[in-house]
Amino acid sequence: MRPKIAAGNWKMNGTAAALTELHSLATGLPDNPPQIVICPPSTLLFRATDATHGSPIQIGAQDCHAEEAGAYTGDISATMVADSGASHVILGHSERRDAHRETDADVQAKAIAAWGAGLTAIICIGESEAERDAGQTLDIIGAQLDGSLPDAVEAGNTVIAYEPIWAIGTGKVPSIAQIKEVHDFIRARLIDRFGAEIGNALPLLYGGSVKAANAVEIFAVENVDGALVGGASLKAEDFAPIVTALAQS
Ligand code: PEP
């Protein structure tokens, strides 16, 4: 039985005032909530873990460096993320792959660092619109999976997020058939590489313009175990219905 996970990526949004959203979210949770992981900017990590203490909401970072310490101005290490009380870290988000030129090898090294600090890595993969139009989606997804996942993947240390780049922040969402095709492909690839026990235990999240209005049908797809949500995770009133849809799926 895989956990259901509703993860929110706040990106570069939110100052201390945004912590009230965590309180609002915590007070409006459904019975039997799924795992909820909110990933605020790194400036808020310590305060976010304080603010959610005693609630089911977990906190994650949006990135970490592969090294534990050193002369890496502006970066934070996995150890620092864990020190904040966070439990997860997003790795290989398409915005980092694009704007920061992160490669699959970088993501793999960061995942090893994350595990070393006791964090769960939420590893993002996804094709561009041009790659989809060229019929390359499954090749791209397969290559990203192969390159980004270390061999030592275990059931509890990794979550995969399939995020088609063209669906992120655009309001465009793949068809249910397209989501199912990619998630089934990822599941099969994971089983092939890591064996049935681990391959079947790894949660697969869909990400890209998830909202309350489309959450129910996306969560009904086999092999969709939850969502990684950007824009609709910023406000509790937008994220709570997504959490509820997942709890009821
Ligand atoms: C994301 O950036 O991970 C994301 C899925 O964004 P949005 O939900 O806004 O499309």
Coordinates of C-alpha atoms and ligand atoms in Angstrom, one line a residue:
M1 CA 0.0 0.0 0.0
R2 CA 1.6 3.3 -1.1
P3 CA 1.2 6.5 0.9
K4 CA -0.9 9.2 -0.7
I5 CA 1.0 12.5 -0.8
A6 CA -0.2 16.1 -1.3
A7 CA 3.0 18.2 -1.7
G8 CA 3.0 21.9 -2.2
N9 CA 5.9 23.8 -3.8
W10 CA 5.7 27.5 -2.8
K11 CA 8.7 28.3 -5.0
M12 CA 10.1 31.9 -4.4
N13 CA 6.9 33.0 -2.7
G14 CA 6.1 33.8 0.9
T15 CA 7.5 35.8 3.8
A16 CA 6.7 35.2 7.5
A17 CA 3.1 36.4 6.9
A18 CA 2.5 33.3 4.8
L19 CA 2.9 31.0 7.8
T20 CA -0.7 31.7 8.7
E21 CA -1.6 29.6 5.6
L22 CA -0.1 26.6 7.4
H23 CA -2.3 27.2 10.4
S24 CA -5.3 27.5 8.2
L25 CA -4.4 24.3 6.4
A26 CA -3.8 22.4 9.6
T27 CA -7.2 23.4 11.1
G28 CA -9.2 22.4 8.0
L29 CA -7.8 18.9 7.3
P30 CA -10.1 16.0 6.4
D31 CA -10.3 12.8 8.5
N32 CA -7.6 10.4 7.6
P33 CA -5.5 13.0 5.7
P34 CA -2.9 11.9 3.2
Q35 CA 0.7 12.8 3.8
I36 CA 1.0 16.6 3.4
V37 CA 4.4 18.2 2.6
I38 CA 4.7 21.9 2.2
C39 CA 7.9 23.2 0.6
P40 CA 8.4 26.9 1.4
P41 CA 11.4 29.0 0.5
S42 CA 14.5 28.1 2.6
T43 CA 14.1 31.3 4.7
L44 CA 10.9 29.9 6.2
L45 CA 12.0 26.3 6.8
F46 CA 12.7 26.6 10.6
R47 CA 9.6 28.7 11.2
A48 CA 7.5 26.4 9.1
T49 CA 8.5 23.3 11.0
D50 CA 7.7 25.2 14.3
A51 CA 4.4 26.4 12.9
T52 CA 3.3 22.8 11.9
H53 CA 4.6 21.1 15.0
G54 CA 2.0 18.6 16.3
S55 CA 0.0 18.8 13.0
P56 CA 0.2 16.1 10.2
I57 CA 1.8 18.7 7.9
Q58 CA 5.4 18.0 7.1
I59 CA 7.9 20.5 5.7
G60 CA 10.3 20.1 2.8
A61 CA 12.9 22.2 1.0
Q62 CA 13.0 23.0 -2.7
D63 CA 16.6 22.0 -3.3
C64 CA 19.8 21.1 -1.5
H65 CA 23.5 21.0 -2.4
A66 CA 25.2 17.7 -2.9
E67 CA 28.0 18.6 -0.6
E68 CA 27.6 18.7 3.2
A69 CA 29.4 22.1 3.7
G70 CA 31.8 24.4 2.0
A71 CA 32.4 27.4 -0.2
Y72 CA 29.0 27.3 -2.1
T73 CA 27.6 30.8 -1.7
G74 CA 23.9 30.9 -1.6
D75 CA 23.4 27.1 -1.3
I76 CA 22.1 25.0 1.5
S77 CA 23.1 21.5 2.3
A78 CA 20.8 18.5 3.0
T79 CA 22.1 18.5 6.6
M80 CA 21.0 22.2 7.0
V81 CA 17.6 21.2 5.6
A82 CA 17.3 18.4 8.1
D83 CA 18.5 20.7 10.9
S84 CA 15.5 22.9 10.2
G85 CA 13.2 20.0 11.1
A86 CA 12.2 19.4 7.4
S87 CA 11.7 15.8 6.3
H88 CA 11.7 16.2 2.5
V89 CA 13.5 18.0 -0.3
I90 CA 12.4 18.5 -3.9
L91 CA 15.2 17.7 -6.3
G92 CA 15.5 18.3 -10.1
H93 CA 12.5 20.5 -10.4
S94 CA 12.3 21.6 -14.1
E95 CA 12.9 25.2 -13.1
R96 CA 16.2 24.2 -11.5
R97 CA 17.1 21.9 -14.4
D98 CA 16.4 24.9 -16.7
A99 CA 17.5 28.0 -14.9
H100 CA 20.4 26.4 -12.9
R101 CA 21.4 23.9 -15.6
E102 CA 21.0 21.0 -13.2
T103 CA 21.7 17.6 -14.8
D104 CA 20.5 14.1 -14.0
A105 CA 23.9 13.5 -12.5
D106 CA 23.5 16.5 -10.2
V107 CA 20.1 15.3 -9.1
Q108 CA 21.4 11.9 -8.4
A109 CA 24.2 13.3 -6.2
K110 CA 21.8 15.5 -4.4
A111 CA 19.5 12.5 -3.7
I112 CA 22.4 10.7 -2.1
A113 CA 23.1 13.7 0.1
A114 CA 19.4 14.0 1.0
W115 CA 19.2 10.4 2.1
G116 CA 22.4 10.8 4.1
A117 CA 20.7 13.6 6.1
G118 CA 17.6 11.4 6.6
L119 CA 15.5 13.3 4.1
T120 CA 13.0 11.9 1.6
A121 CA 13.9 13.0 -1.9
I122 CA 11.0 14.2 -4.2
I123 CA 12.6 13.7 -7.6
C124 CA 11.0 15.6 -10.5
I125 CA 11.1 14.5 -14.1
G126 CA 9.1 15.7 -17.1
E127 CA 9.2 16.4 -20.8
S128 CA 9.1 19.8 -22.6
E129 CA 6.3 20.6 -25.0
A130 CA 8.7 20.2 -28.0
E131 CA 9.7 16.8 -26.7
R132 CA 6.1 15.7 -26.4
D133 CA 5.3 17.0 -29.8
A134 CA 8.2 15.1 -31.3
G135 CA 6.9 11.8 -29.7
Q136 CA 9.8 11.6 -27.3
T137 CA 8.0 11.7 -24.0
L138 CA 8.7 8.2 -22.8
D139 CA 12.3 8.3 -24.0
I140 CA 12.9 11.5 -22.1
I141 CA 11.1 10.2 -19.0
G142 CA 13.0 6.9 -19.1
A143 CA 16.4 8.7 -19.5
Q144 CA 15.7 11.1 -16.6
L145 CA 14.6 8.2 -14.3
D146 CA 17.7 6.2 -15.2
G147 CA 20.0 9.2 -14.7
S148 CA 18.4 10.9 -11.7
L149 CA 17.8 7.9 -9.4
P150 CA 20.7 6.4 -7.5
D151 CA 20.9 2.6 -7.3
A152 CA 20.2 2.7 -3.5
V153 CA 16.6 3.8 -3.9
E154 CA 14.4 2.4 -1.1
A155 CA 10.7 2.5 -0.6
G156 CA 10.8 5.1 2.2
N157 CA 13.5 7.5 0.8
T158 CA 12.2 8.5 -2.6
V159 CA 9.1 10.0 -4.2
I160 CA 8.9 10.5 -8.0
A161 CA 7.0 13.5 -9.3
Y162 CA 6.0 13.5 -13.0
E163 CA 5.7 17.1 -14.1
P164 CA 5.3 17.8 -17.8
I165 CA 7.1 21.2 -18.2
W166 CA 4.4 22.5 -20.5
A167 CA 1.8 22.0 -17.8
I168 CA 3.6 23.8 -15.0
G169 CA 2.0 27.1 -14.2
T170 CA 0.3 27.2 -17.5
G171 CA -3.2 26.0 -16.8
K172 CA -2.6 23.3 -19.4
V173 CA -3.1 19.7 -18.2
P174 CA -2.4 16.5 -20.0
S175 CA -5.3 14.3 -20.8
I176 CA -6.1 11.6 -18.3
A177 CA -4.9 9.0 -20.9
Q178 CA -1.6 10.9 -21.2
I179 CA -1.1 11.0 -17.4
K180 CA -1.9 7.3 -17.2
E181 CA 0.5 6.4 -20.0
V182 CA 3.4 8.1 -18.3
H183 CA 2.7 6.9 -14.8
D184 CA 2.3 3.3 -16.0
F185 CA 5.5 3.6 -17.9
I186 CA 7.3 5.0 -14.8
R187 CA 5.9 2.2 -12.6
A188 CA 7.1 -0.5 -15.0
R189 CA 10.6 1.1 -15.3
L190 CA 10.9 1.3 -11.5
I191 CA 9.9 -2.4 -11.2
D192 CA 12.3 -3.3 -13.9
R193 CA 15.3 -1.6 -12.3
F194 CA 14.6 -2.0 -8.6
G195 CA 12.4 -5.1 -8.4
A196 CA 8.7 -5.5 -7.7
E197 CA 8.9 -4.8 -4.0
I198 CA 10.6 -1.4 -4.2
G199 CA 9.2 -0.5 -7.6
N200 CA 5.6 -1.0 -6.4
A201 CA 6.3 0.9 -3.2
L202 CA 7.6 4.2 -4.6
P203 CA 4.9 6.9 -4.6
L204 CA 4.3 8.6 -8.0
L205 CA 3.0 12.2 -7.9
Y206 CA 1.6 14.1 -10.9
G207 CA 2.4 17.8 -11.1
G208 CA 1.3 20.6 -13.4
S209 CA -1.6 22.9 -13.0
V210 CA -3.4 20.7 -10.4
K211 CA -6.4 22.5 -8.9
A212 CA -9.5 21.6 -7.0
A213 CA -11.4 21.4 -10.3
N214 CA -9.2 18.7 -11.8
A215 CA -7.9 16.9 -8.7
V216 CA -10.6 14.3 -8.4
E217 CA -10.2 12.9 -11.9
I218 CA -6.4 13.0 -11.7
F219 CA -6.3 11.1 -8.4
A220 CA -8.6 8.4 -9.9
V221 CA -5.8 7.4 -12.3
E222 CA -4.0 4.2 -11.4
N223 CA -0.5 4.8 -10.4
V224 CA -1.1 8.4 -9.4
D225 CA -0.5 8.5 -5.7
G226 CA -0.8 12.2 -5.2
A227 CA 0.3 15.6 -6.5
L228 CA 3.0 18.1 -6.5
V229 CA 1.2 21.4 -6.6
G230 CA 2.7 24.9 -7.2
G231 CA 0.3 27.8 -7.5
A232 CA -2.6 26.2 -5.8
S233 CA -0.6 25.3 -2.8
L234 CA 0.1 28.9 -1.8
K235 CA -3.3 29.5 -0.2
A236 CA -4.9 27.1 2.2
E237 CA -8.3 27.7 0.7
D238 CA -7.0 26.4 -2.7
F239 CA -4.9 23.6 -1.4
A240 CA -7.3 22.1 1.2
P241 CA -9.8 20.9 -1.4
I242 CA -7.0 19.1 -3.2
V243 CA -5.9 17.5 0.0
T244 CA -9.5 16.4 0.6
A245 CA -9.9 15.0 -2.9
L246 CA -6.8 12.9 -2.3
A247 CA -8.0 11.7 1.0
Q248 CA -11.2 10.6 -0.6
S249 CA -9.6 9.0 -3.7
Ligands
PEP1 C1 5.3 22.9 -9.9 O1 6.0 23.9 -10.1 O2 5.9 21.9 -9.4 C2 3.9 22.9 -10.3 C3 3.3 21.8 -10.4 O3 3.4 24.2 -10.5 P1 1.8 24.5 -10.8 O4 1.0 23.6 -9.9 O5 1.6 25.9 -10.5 O6 1.6 24.1 -12.3

